[in-house]
């Protein structure tokens, strides 16, 4: 490259009409221009790198699918938790444990729950009766179209993973109430993180995340049933909520409710989720958690269906999913007795044998607890239910009791008929309904003021329809079932059971997903601009239409 010699350069002729720019200003302008050009170059380079990275990731994904196939890629992706297309030793550990049948000696549970020989221990037994497959809906057609492999995890789960386990009393410290907690006031042991706005967690998972903090004791308890419990469900409401039901000078009784689920499959099978309606129970513990007087945890079994099941038929989150519901007769954990010292010391602090010369264990005598404040089990359960499901601020009565109350108060009945329970996790059909419109303040107000509310299982009304003891109850069930369409039917009824208005959940969801102008154009429900949420507005219109049709008949 040639350069002119200094002697050959000619100075520019000055323009008599132009004023020369100050040197500092010119330098600043050049620096600013350089900075802008550098920033633009950096942005362009960043974009190019991002595009290149995306292209490389897509190429790796495509290459992996060619090598592994769709199902193989699904298995690989389920292990590749950081999605970097490499399986680290930590990511491969579940497969190693599965193939070798061994678990590392120092697991996170042992690290979180170290053993101290000087403290009291509690022995807990697990009682488990497997799900009755004949209660599943798909059993009615002989599980037509359901592969045996899909249900293998369910069919093979016939016993509790750990029939008995020993816990240190202090491991139950998470069940202690916060300071100043009042009788019957709920608090969260494990708070939920999901809502109708956040969506739900991935279905495409096999192994629970390592539990932390207060999650550890819940995880370890549930692991007595099955080795893969998830202490937080994929859908809201998640977590564990508790309340005080009794207080003495030295002890608390705490009632709790847990929403958790289990993953029954492992690679290369597709995920199979087993979601009990709820776990509930109680614990009686000293105020310093050094002694446990009693503990029990169980899945309620008083309803005809109490478990939701969902399983994937494919290698991605968007794969087809099958859904069913069934009945598990027993899932229960119970302490065999109060916690007792691991080591027994005499008056001088010397260790003594825990057994008599005859070989019989020493018998401990426990003082009687005198409670100063108590709350009934029913009231505590109701408060925990409202904490999990705000829509239960409306009192939903049992089916026949609701019609008796409506007759006494001369009110209409707001009734919901569905396959699974509306107020627990065993029914996915009612999930959207209870998390949106039914907990909306305007709906809560109108239901409390103008209706008697109830919800029922289809199976229970079918059973009620064939019983011979009470013709009136048979008639009420029959009138409901005549109007029912899968999956959920909402109805407004007279006290004699006559249905004056009803709407199906699928139709309800369809019209609430429409734009307001389309709803008016198609002459569907019109709604007031006072409600910004179309779901709330539509359900409000449904209730008001029921009142318009039903009130004149009540007064006649």
PDB file of N, CA and C in Angstrom, residues 430-522:
ATOM      1  N   UNK A 430     -62.401 -30.935  36.249  1.00  0.00           N
ATOM      2  CA  UNK A 430     -62.888 -29.762  36.964  1.00  0.00           C
ATOM      3  C   UNK A 430     -61.814 -28.747  37.274  1.00  0.00           C
ATOM      4  N   UNK A 431     -60.561 -29.018  36.816  1.00  0.00           N
ATOM      5  CA  UNK A 431     -59.429 -28.178  37.185  1.00  0.00           C
ATOM      6  C   UNK A 431     -59.617 -26.733  36.730  1.00  0.00           C
ATOM      7  N   UNK A 432     -59.954 -26.529  35.460  1.00  0.00           N
ATOM      8  CA  UNK A 432     -60.088 -25.178  34.942  1.00  0.00           C
ATOM      9  C   UNK A 432     -61.242 -24.455  35.610  1.00  0.00           C
ATOM     10  N   UNK A 433     -62.333 -25.166  35.835  1.00  0.00           N
ATOM     11  CA  UNK A 433     -63.521 -24.563  36.436  1.00  0.00           C
ATOM     12  C   UNK A 433     -63.231 -24.040  37.831  1.00  0.00           C
ATOM     13  N   UNK A 434     -62.604 -24.868  38.665  1.00  0.00           N
ATOM     14  CA  UNK A 434     -62.399 -24.465  40.059  1.00  0.00           C
ATOM     15  C   UNK A 434     -61.304 -23.422  40.195  1.00  0.00           C
ATOM     16  N   UNK A 435     -60.370 -23.361  39.237  1.00  0.00           N
ATOM     17  CA  UNK A 435     -59.269 -22.413  39.349  1.00  0.00           C
ATOM     18  C   UNK A 435     -59.593 -21.058  38.725  1.00  0.00           C
ATOM     19  N   UNK A 436     -60.747 -20.946  38.092  1.00  0.00           N
ATOM     20  CA  UNK A 436     -61.086 -19.680  37.431  1.00  0.00           C
ATOM     21  C   UNK A 436     -62.416 -19.149  37.964  1.00  0.00           C
ATOM     22  N   UNK A 437     -63.495 -19.522  37.298  1.00  0.00           N
ATOM     23  CA  UNK A 437     -64.772 -18.869  37.590  1.00  0.00           C
ATOM     24  C   UNK A 437     -65.287 -19.161  38.991  1.00  0.00           C
ATOM     25  N   UNK A 438     -65.121 -20.385  39.483  1.00  0.00           N
ATOM     26  CA  UNK A 438     -65.736 -20.731  40.762  1.00  0.00           C
ATOM     27  C   UNK A 438     -65.088 -20.025  41.941  1.00  0.00           C
ATOM     28  N   UNK A 439     -63.853 -19.515  41.756  1.00  0.00           N
ATOM     29  CA  UNK A 439     -63.236 -18.770  42.845  1.00  0.00           C
ATOM     30  C   UNK A 439     -63.239 -17.264  42.584  1.00  0.00           C
ATOM     31  N   UNK A 440     -63.932 -16.832  41.526  1.00  0.00           N
ATOM     32  CA  UNK A 440     -64.049 -15.405  41.229  1.00  0.00           C
ATOM     33  C   UNK A 440     -64.938 -14.731  42.274  1.00  0.00           C
ATOM     34  N   UNK A 441     -64.535 -13.606  42.862  1.00  0.00           N
ATOM     35  CA  UNK A 441     -65.334 -12.946  43.913  1.00  0.00           C
ATOM     36  C   UNK A 441     -66.784 -12.672  43.525  1.00  0.00           C
ATOM     37  N   UNK A 442     -67.091 -12.174  42.306  1.00  0.00           N
ATOM     38  CA  UNK A 442     -68.512 -11.960  41.976  1.00  0.00           C
ATOM     39  C   UNK A 442     -69.322 -13.262  41.977  1.00  0.00           C
ATOM     40  N   UNK A 443     -68.703 -14.348  41.507  1.00  0.00           N
ATOM     41  CA  UNK A 443     -69.401 -15.638  41.479  1.00  0.00           C
ATOM     42  C   UNK A 443     -69.601 -16.149  42.906  1.00  0.00           C
ATOM     43  N   UNK A 444     -68.569 -16.046  43.741  1.00  0.00           N
ATOM     44  CA  UNK A 444     -68.687 -16.466  45.137  1.00  0.00           C
ATOM     45  C   UNK A 444     -69.827 -15.732  45.836  1.00  0.00           C
ATOM     46  N   UNK A 445     -69.915 -14.437  45.583  1.00  0.00           N
ATOM     47  CA  UNK A 445     -70.961 -13.631  46.227  1.00  0.00           C
ATOM     48  C   UNK A 445     -72.346 -14.073  45.784  1.00  0.00           C
ATOM     49  N   UNK A 446     -72.543 -14.234  44.477  1.00  0.00           N
ATOM     50  CA  UNK A 446     -73.872 -14.606  43.969  1.00  0.00           C
ATOM     51  C   UNK A 446     -74.261 -16.009  44.434  1.00  0.00           C
ATOM     52  N   UNK A 447     -73.317 -16.935  44.427  1.00  0.00           N
ATOM     53  CA  UNK A 447     -73.634 -18.297  44.873  1.00  0.00           C
ATOM     54  C   UNK A 447     -74.020 -18.316  46.346  1.00  0.00           C
ATOM     55  N   UNK A 448     -73.301 -17.577  47.172  1.00  0.00           N
ATOM     56  CA  UNK A 448     -73.610 -17.555  48.609  1.00  0.00           C
ATOM     57  C   UNK A 448     -74.943 -16.880  48.894  1.00  0.00           C
ATOM     58  N   UNK A 449     -75.292 -15.898  48.087  1.00  0.00           N
ATOM     59  CA  UNK A 449     -76.526 -15.152  48.344  1.00  0.00           C
ATOM     60  C   UNK A 449     -77.772 -15.849  47.796  1.00  0.00           C
ATOM     61  N   UNK A 450     -77.669 -16.476  46.642  1.00  0.00           N
ATOM     62  CA  UNK A 450     -78.883 -16.876  45.919  1.00  0.00           C
ATOM     63  C   UNK A 450     -79.044 -18.367  45.688  1.00  0.00           C
ATOM     64  N   UNK A 451     -78.041 -19.197  46.006  1.00  0.00           N
ATOM     65  CA  UNK A 451     -78.113 -20.612  45.666  1.00  0.00           C
ATOM     66  C   UNK A 451     -77.691 -21.496  46.836  1.00  0.00           C
ATOM     67  N   UNK A 452     -78.129 -22.727  46.780  1.00  0.00           N
ATOM     68  CA  UNK A 452     -77.551 -23.814  47.573  1.00  0.00           C
ATOM     69  C   UNK A 452     -76.696 -24.629  46.600  1.00  0.00           C
ATOM     70  N   UNK A 453     -75.429 -24.826  46.934  1.00  0.00           N
ATOM     71  CA  UNK A 453     -74.506 -25.456  45.979  1.00  0.00           C
ATOM     72  C   UNK A 453     -74.171 -26.886  46.377  1.00  0.00           C
ATOM     73  N   UNK A 454     -73.914 -27.708  45.363  1.00  0.00           N
ATOM     74  CA  UNK A 454     -73.488 -29.087  45.556  1.00  0.00           C
ATOM     75  C   UNK A 454     -72.686 -29.530  44.346  1.00  0.00           C
ATOM     76  N   UNK A 455     -71.850 -30.538  44.525  1.00  0.00           N
ATOM     77  CA  UNK A 455     -71.225 -31.211  43.385  1.00  0.00           C
ATOM     78  C   UNK A 455     -71.274 -32.716  43.659  1.00  0.00           C
ATOM     79  N   UNK A 456     -71.285 -33.505  42.578  1.00  0.00           N
ATOM     80  CA  UNK A 456     -71.463 -34.951  42.721  1.00  0.00           C
ATOM     81  C   UNK A 456     -70.636 -35.692  41.687  1.00  0.00           C
ATOM     82  N   UNK A 457     -70.268 -36.918  42.042  1.00  0.00           N
ATOM     83  CA  UNK A 457     -69.640 -37.827  41.095  1.00  0.00           C
ATOM     84  C   UNK A 457     -70.709 -38.547  40.285  1.00  0.00           C
ATOM     85  N   UNK A 458     -70.464 -38.742  39.001  1.00  0.00           N
ATOM     86  CA  UNK A 458     -71.391 -39.490  38.151  1.00  0.00           C
ATOM     87  C   UNK A 458     -71.622 -40.882  38.724  1.00  0.00           C
ATOM     88  N   UNK A 459     -70.525 -41.528  39.154  1.00  0.00           N
ATOM     89  CA  UNK A 459     -70.636 -42.882  39.694  1.00  0.00           C
ATOM     90  C   UNK A 459     -71.557 -42.927  40.911  1.00  0.00           C
ATOM     91  N   UNK A 460     -71.478 -41.943  41.767  1.00  0.00           N
ATOM     92  CA  UNK A 460     -72.304 -41.931  42.976  1.00  0.00           C
ATOM     93  C   UNK A 460     -73.782 -41.730  42.646  1.00  0.00           C
ATOM     94  N   UNK A 461     -74.075 -40.899  41.655  1.00  0.00           N
ATOM     95  CA  UNK A 461     -75.477 -40.723  41.267  1.00  0.00           C
ATOM     96  C   UNK A 461     -76.008 -41.956  40.539  1.00  0.00           C
ATOM     97  N   UNK A 462     -75.143 -42.635  39.788  1.00  0.00           N
ATOM     98  CA  UNK A 462     -75.561 -43.891  39.159  1.00  0.00           C
ATOM     99  C   UNK A 462     -75.921 -44.923  40.229  1.00  0.00           C
ATOM    100  N   UNK A 463     -75.114 -44.977  41.290  1.00  0.00           N
ATOM    101  CA  UNK A 463     -75.419 -45.894  42.390  1.00  0.00           C
ATOM    102  C   UNK A 463     -76.706 -45.484  43.110  1.00  0.00           C
ATOM    103  N   UNK A 464     -76.884 -44.160  43.269  1.00  0.00           N
ATOM    104  CA  UNK A 464     -78.081 -43.662  43.948  1.00  0.00           C
ATOM    105  C   UNK A 464     -79.338 -43.957  43.141  1.00  0.00           C
ATOM    106  N   UNK A 465     -79.205 -43.946  41.826  1.00  0.00           N
ATOM    107  CA  UNK A 465     -80.366 -44.154  40.943  1.00  0.00           C
ATOM    108  C   UNK A 465     -80.907 -45.575  41.023  1.00  0.00           C
ATOM    109  N   UNK A 466     -80.073 -46.541  41.366  1.00  0.00           N
ATOM    110  CA  UNK A 466     -80.527 -47.934  41.364  1.00  0.00           C
ATOM    111  C   UNK A 466     -80.892 -48.441  42.759  1.00  0.00           C
ATOM    112  N   UNK A 467     -80.676 -47.617  43.780  1.00  0.00           N
ATOM    113  CA  UNK A 467     -81.042 -48.083  45.112  1.00  0.00           C
ATOM    114  C   UNK A 467     -82.561 -48.017  45.297  1.00  0.00           C
ATOM    115  N   UNK A 468     -83.075 -48.866  46.152  1.00  0.00           N
ATOM    116  CA  UNK A 468     -84.519 -49.004  46.314  1.00  0.00           C
ATOM    117  C   UNK A 468     -85.048 -48.317  47.576  1.00  0.00           C
ATOM    118  N   UNK A 469     -84.150 -47.891  48.475  1.00  0.00           N
ATOM    119  CA  UNK A 469     -84.604 -47.408  49.772  1.00  0.00           C
ATOM    120  C   UNK A 469     -85.375 -46.093  49.697  1.00  0.00           C
ATOM    121  N   UNK A 470     -84.937 -45.175  48.805  1.00  0.00           N
ATOM    122  CA  UNK A 470     -85.534 -43.836  48.805  1.00  0.00           C
ATOM    123  C   UNK A 470     -85.897 -43.431  47.375  1.00  0.00           C
ATOM    124  N   UNK A 471     -87.188 -43.516  47.003  1.00  0.00           N
ATOM    125  CA  UNK A 471     -87.606 -43.158  45.637  1.00  0.00           C
ATOM    126  C   UNK A 471     -87.300 -41.710  45.284  1.00  0.00           C
ATOM    127  N   UNK A 472     -87.379 -40.795  46.270  1.00  0.00           N
ATOM    128  CA  UNK A 472     -87.097 -39.384  45.982  1.00  0.00           C
ATOM    129  C   UNK A 472     -85.642 -39.190  45.575  1.00  0.00           C
ATOM    130  N   UNK A 473     -84.734 -39.853  46.262  1.00  0.00           N
ATOM    131  CA  UNK A 473     -83.319 -39.745  45.908  1.00  0.00           C
ATOM    132  C   UNK A 473     -83.057 -40.350  44.529  1.00  0.00           C
ATOM    133  N   UNK A 474     -83.718 -41.434  44.213  1.00  0.00           N
ATOM    134  CA  UNK A 474     -83.574 -42.032  42.874  1.00  0.00           C
ATOM    135  C   UNK A 474     -84.036 -41.048  41.804  1.00  0.00           C
ATOM    136  N   UNK A 475     -85.128 -40.343  42.100  1.00  0.00           N
ATOM    137  CA  UNK A 475     -85.652 -39.378  41.130  1.00  0.00           C
ATOM    138  C   UNK A 475     -84.682 -38.210  40.942  1.00  0.00           C
ATOM    139  N   UNK A 476     -84.128 -37.695  42.050  1.00  0.00           N
ATOM    140  CA  UNK A 476     -83.173 -36.585  41.955  1.00  0.00           C
ATOM    141  C   UNK A 476     -81.961 -36.996  41.109  1.00  0.00           C
ATOM    142  N   UNK A 477     -81.433 -38.198  41.365  1.00  0.00           N
ATOM    143  CA  UNK A 477     -80.274 -38.673  40.603  1.00  0.00           C
ATOM    144  C   UNK A 477     -80.623 -38.844  39.128  1.00  0.00           C
ATOM    145  N   UNK A 478     -81.785 -39.394  38.850  1.00  0.00           N
ATOM    146  CA  UNK A 478     -82.186 -39.618  37.462  1.00  0.00           C
ATOM    147  C   UNK A 478     -82.331 -38.325  36.682  1.00  0.00           C
ATOM    148  N   UNK A 479     -82.919 -37.294  37.306  1.00  0.00           N
ATOM    149  CA  UNK A 479     -83.079 -36.003  36.623  1.00  0.00           C
ATOM    150  C   UNK A 479     -81.730 -35.388  36.288  1.00  0.00           C
ATOM    151  N   UNK A 480     -80.755 -35.589  37.155  1.00  0.00           N
ATOM    152  CA  UNK A 480     -79.416 -35.064  36.893  1.00  0.00           C
ATOM    153  C   UNK A 480     -78.739 -35.823  35.762  1.00  0.00           C
ATOM    154  N   UNK A 481     -78.788 -37.144  35.833  1.00  0.00           N
ATOM    155  CA  UNK A 481     -78.096 -37.958  34.837  1.00  0.00           C
ATOM    156  C   UNK A 481     -78.690 -37.772  33.443  1.00  0.00           C
ATOM    157  N   UNK A 482     -79.977 -37.443  33.355  1.00  0.00           N
ATOM    158  CA  UNK A 482     -80.607 -37.182  32.055  1.00  0.00           C
ATOM    159  C   UNK A 482     -79.963 -35.997  31.347  1.00  0.00           C
ATOM    160  N   UNK A 483     -79.519 -35.025  32.104  1.00  0.00           N
ATOM    161  CA  UNK A 483     -78.951 -33.806  31.517  1.00  0.00           C
ATOM    162  C   UNK A 483     -77.429 -33.867  31.380  1.00  0.00           C
ATOM    163  N   UNK A 484     -76.819 -34.912  31.915  1.00  0.00           N
ATOM    164  CA  UNK A 484     -75.355 -34.951  31.967  1.00  0.00           C
ATOM    165  C   UNK A 484     -74.736 -35.315  30.624  1.00  0.00           C
ATOM    166  N   UNK A 485     -73.659 -34.605  30.275  1.00  0.00           N
ATOM    167  CA  UNK A 485     -72.785 -34.948  29.157  1.00  0.00           C
ATOM    168  C   UNK A 485     -71.352 -34.845  29.648  1.00  0.00           C
ATOM    169  N   UNK A 486     -70.499 -35.757  29.169  1.00  0.00           N
ATOM    170  CA  UNK A 486     -69.093 -35.774  29.566  1.00  0.00           C
ATOM    171  C   UNK A 486     -68.422 -34.466  29.144  1.00  0.00           C
ATOM    172  N   UNK A 487     -67.493 -33.899  29.940  1.00  0.00           N
ATOM    173  CA  UNK A 487     -66.977 -34.413  31.214  1.00  0.00           C
ATOM    174  C   UNK A 487     -67.655 -33.789  32.444  1.00  0.00           C
ATOM    175  N   UNK A 488     -68.127 -32.540  32.313  1.00  0.00           N
ATOM    176  CA  UNK A 488     -68.690 -31.819  33.461  1.00  0.00           C
ATOM    177  C   UNK A 488     -69.952 -31.089  33.009  1.00  0.00           C
ATOM    178  N   UNK A 489     -71.000 -31.195  33.800  1.00  0.00           N
ATOM    179  CA  UNK A 489     -72.249 -30.483  33.512  1.00  0.00           C
ATOM    180  C   UNK A 489     -72.596 -29.602  34.710  1.00  0.00           C
ATOM    181  N   UNK A 490     -72.830 -28.315  34.453  1.00  0.00           N
ATOM    182  CA  UNK A 490     -73.275 -27.386  35.489  1.00  0.00           C
ATOM    183  C   UNK A 490     -74.771 -27.164  35.319  1.00  0.00           C
ATOM    184  N   UNK A 491     -75.531 -27.236  36.416  1.00  0.00           N
ATOM    185  CA  UNK A 491     -76.995 -27.186  36.343  1.00  0.00           C
ATOM    186  C   UNK A 491     -77.560 -26.249  37.408  1.00  0.00           C
ATOM    187  N   UNK A 492     -78.727 -25.680  37.073  1.00  0.00           N
ATOM    188  CA  UNK A 492     -79.537 -24.922  38.022  1.00  0.00           C
ATOM    189  C   UNK A 492     -80.853 -25.685  38.168  1.00  0.00           C
ATOM    190  N   UNK A 493     -81.201 -26.033  39.409  1.00  0.00           N
ATOM    191  CA  UNK A 493     -82.335 -26.925  39.645  1.00  0.00           C
ATOM    192  C   UNK A 493     -83.294 -26.335  40.673  1.00  0.00           C
ATOM    193  N   UNK A 494     -84.550 -26.773  40.566  1.00  0.00           N
ATOM    194  CA  UNK A 494     -85.541 -26.516  41.600  1.00  0.00           C
ATOM    195  C   UNK A 494     -85.304 -27.483  42.763  1.00  0.00           C
ATOM    196  N   UNK A 495     -85.858 -27.203  43.937  1.00  0.00           N
ATOM    197  CA  UNK A 495     -85.687 -28.120  45.070  1.00  0.00           C
ATOM    198  C   UNK A 495     -86.221 -29.528  44.807  1.00  0.00           C
ATOM    199  N   UNK A 496     -87.135 -29.686  43.835  1.00  0.00           N
ATOM    200  CA  UNK A 496     -87.636 -31.029  43.522  1.00  0.00           C
ATOM    201  C   UNK A 496     -86.760 -31.757  42.504  1.00  0.00           C
ATOM    202  N   UNK A 497     -85.643 -31.139  42.083  1.00  0.00           N
ATOM    203  CA  UNK A 497     -84.706 -31.762  41.167  1.00  0.00           C
ATOM    204  C   UNK A 497     -84.877 -31.380  39.710  1.00  0.00           C
ATOM    205  N   UNK A 498     -85.950 -30.685  39.365  1.00  0.00           N
ATOM    206  CA  UNK A 498     -86.160 -30.267  37.975  1.00  0.00           C
ATOM    207  C   UNK A 498     -85.040 -29.333  37.537  1.00  0.00           C
ATOM    208  N   UNK A 499     -84.395 -29.647  36.418  1.00  0.00           N
ATOM    209  CA  UNK A 499     -83.293 -28.832  35.899  1.00  0.00           C
ATOM    210  C   UNK A 499     -83.877 -27.729  35.020  1.00  0.00           C
ATOM    211  N   UNK A 500     -83.701 -26.481  35.430  1.00  0.00           N
ATOM    212  CA  UNK A 500     -84.251 -25.361  34.666  1.00  0.00           C
ATOM    213  C   UNK A 500     -83.226 -24.763  33.712  1.00  0.00           C
ATOM    214  N   UNK A 501     -81.958 -25.041  33.934  1.00  0.00           N
ATOM    215  CA  UNK A 501     -80.918 -24.502  33.057  1.00  0.00           C
ATOM    216  C   UNK A 501     -79.646 -25.317  33.272  1.00  0.00           C
ATOM    217  N   UNK A 502     -78.884 -25.534  32.211  1.00  0.00           N
ATOM    218  CA  UNK A 502     -77.625 -26.272  32.354  1.00  0.00           C
ATOM    219  C   UNK A 502     -76.690 -25.914  31.217  1.00  0.00           C
ATOM    220  N   UNK A 503     -75.390 -26.157  31.441  1.00  0.00           N
ATOM    221  CA  UNK A 503     -74.374 -25.880  30.434  1.00  0.00           C
ATOM    222  C   UNK A 503     -73.245 -26.883  30.619  1.00  0.00           C
ATOM    223  N   UNK A 504     -72.711 -27.392  29.516  1.00  0.00           N
ATOM    224  CA  UNK A 504     -71.610 -28.352  29.569  1.00  0.00           C
ATOM    225  C   UNK A 504     -70.275 -27.611  29.626  1.00  0.00           C
ATOM    226  N   UNK A 505     -69.323 -28.188  30.332  1.00  0.00           N
ATOM    227  CA  UNK A 505     -68.023 -27.532  30.514  1.00  0.00           C
ATOM    228  C   UNK A 505     -67.300 -27.320  29.196  1.00  0.00           C
ATOM    229  N   UNK A 506     -67.385 -28.283  28.269  1.00  0.00           N
ATOM    230  CA  UNK A 506     -66.716 -28.106  26.972  1.00  0.00           C
ATOM    231  C   UNK A 506     -67.292 -26.921  26.207  1.00  0.00           C
ATOM    232  N   UNK A 507     -68.629 -26.820  26.206  1.00  0.00           N
ATOM    233  CA  UNK A 507     -69.276 -25.691  25.535  1.00  0.00           C
ATOM    234  C   UNK A 507     -68.904 -24.384  26.231  1.00  0.00           C
ATOM    235  N   UNK A 508     -68.883 -24.421  27.552  1.00  0.00           N
ATOM    236  CA  UNK A 508     -68.520 -23.241  28.327  1.00  0.00           C
ATOM    237  C   UNK A 508     -67.113 -22.768  27.970  1.00  0.00           C
ATOM    238  N   UNK A 509     -66.154 -23.698  27.892  1.00  0.00           N
ATOM    239  CA  UNK A 509     -64.781 -23.331  27.558  1.00  0.00           C
ATOM    240  C   UNK A 509     -64.665 -22.826  26.127  1.00  0.00           C
ATOM    241  N   UNK A 510     -65.452 -23.414  25.237  1.00  0.00           N
ATOM    242  CA  UNK A 510     -65.428 -22.966  23.833  1.00  0.00           C
ATOM    243  C   UNK A 510     -65.878 -21.521  23.707  1.00  0.00           C
ATOM    244  N   UNK A 511     -66.993 -21.197  24.354  1.00  0.00           N
ATOM    245  CA  UNK A 511     -67.526 -19.842  24.175  1.00  0.00           C
ATOM    246  C   UNK A 511     -66.706 -18.803  24.934  1.00  0.00           C
ATOM    247  N   UNK A 512     -66.071 -19.207  26.041  1.00  0.00           N
ATOM    248  CA  UNK A 512     -65.254 -18.228  26.761  1.00  0.00           C
ATOM    249  C   UNK A 512     -63.934 -17.972  26.069  1.00  0.00           C
ATOM    250  N   UNK A 513     -63.563 -18.840  25.127  1.00  0.00           N
ATOM    251  CA  UNK A 513     -62.335 -18.589  24.365  1.00  0.00           C
ATOM    252  C   UNK A 513     -62.600 -17.726  23.139  1.00  0.00           C
ATOM    253  N   UNK A 514     -63.881 -17.437  22.859  1.00  0.00           N
ATOM    254  CA  UNK A 514     -64.237 -16.589  21.727  1.00  0.00           C
ATOM    255  C   UNK A 514     -64.031 -15.116  22.075  1.00  0.00           C
ATOM    256  N   UNK A 515     -63.841 -14.311  21.060  1.00  0.00           N
ATOM    257  CA  UNK A 515     -63.761 -12.870  21.266  1.00  0.00           C
ATOM    258  C   UNK A 515     -65.155 -12.313  21.548  1.00  0.00           C
ATOM    259  N   UNK A 516     -65.243 -11.241  22.336  1.00  0.00           N
ATOM    260  CA  UNK A 516     -66.558 -10.683  22.670  1.00  0.00           C
ATOM    261  C   UNK A 516     -67.408 -10.368  21.445  1.00  0.00           C
ATOM    262  N   UNK A 517     -66.773  -9.817  20.397  1.00  0.00           N
ATOM    263  CA  UNK A 517     -67.566  -9.472  19.209  1.00  0.00           C
ATOM    264  C   UNK A 517     -68.111 -10.720  18.515  1.00  0.00           C
ATOM    265  N   UNK A 518     -67.333 -11.841  18.568  1.00  0.00           N
ATOM    266  CA  UNK A 518     -67.809 -13.084  17.966  1.00  0.00           C
ATOM    267  C   UNK A 518     -68.956 -13.675  18.770  1.00  0.00           C
ATOM    268  N   UNK A 519     -68.898 -13.512  20.096  1.00  0.00           N
ATOM    269  CA  UNK A 519     -69.966 -14.029  20.942  1.00  0.00           C
ATOM    270  C   UNK A 519     -71.276 -13.317  20.641  1.00  0.00           C
ATOM    271  N   UNK A 520     -71.203 -12.000  20.485  1.00  0.00           N
ATOM    272  CA  UNK A 520     -72.419 -11.243  20.195  1.00  0.00           C
ATOM    273  C   UNK A 520     -72.927 -11.551  18.788  1.00  0.00           C
ATOM    274  N   UNK A 521     -71.990 -11.708  17.824  1.00  0.00           N
ATOM    275  CA  UNK A 521     -72.370 -11.978  16.444  1.00  0.00           C
ATOM    276  C   UNK A 521     -73.046 -13.331  16.315  1.00  0.00           C
ATOM    277  N   UNK A 522     -72.552 -14.322  17.098  1.00  0.00           N
ATOM    278  CA  UNK A 522     -73.117 -15.664  17.042  1.00  0.00           C
ATOM    279  C   UNK A 522     -74.277 -15.869  18.012  1.00  0.00           C
TER     280      UNK A 522
END
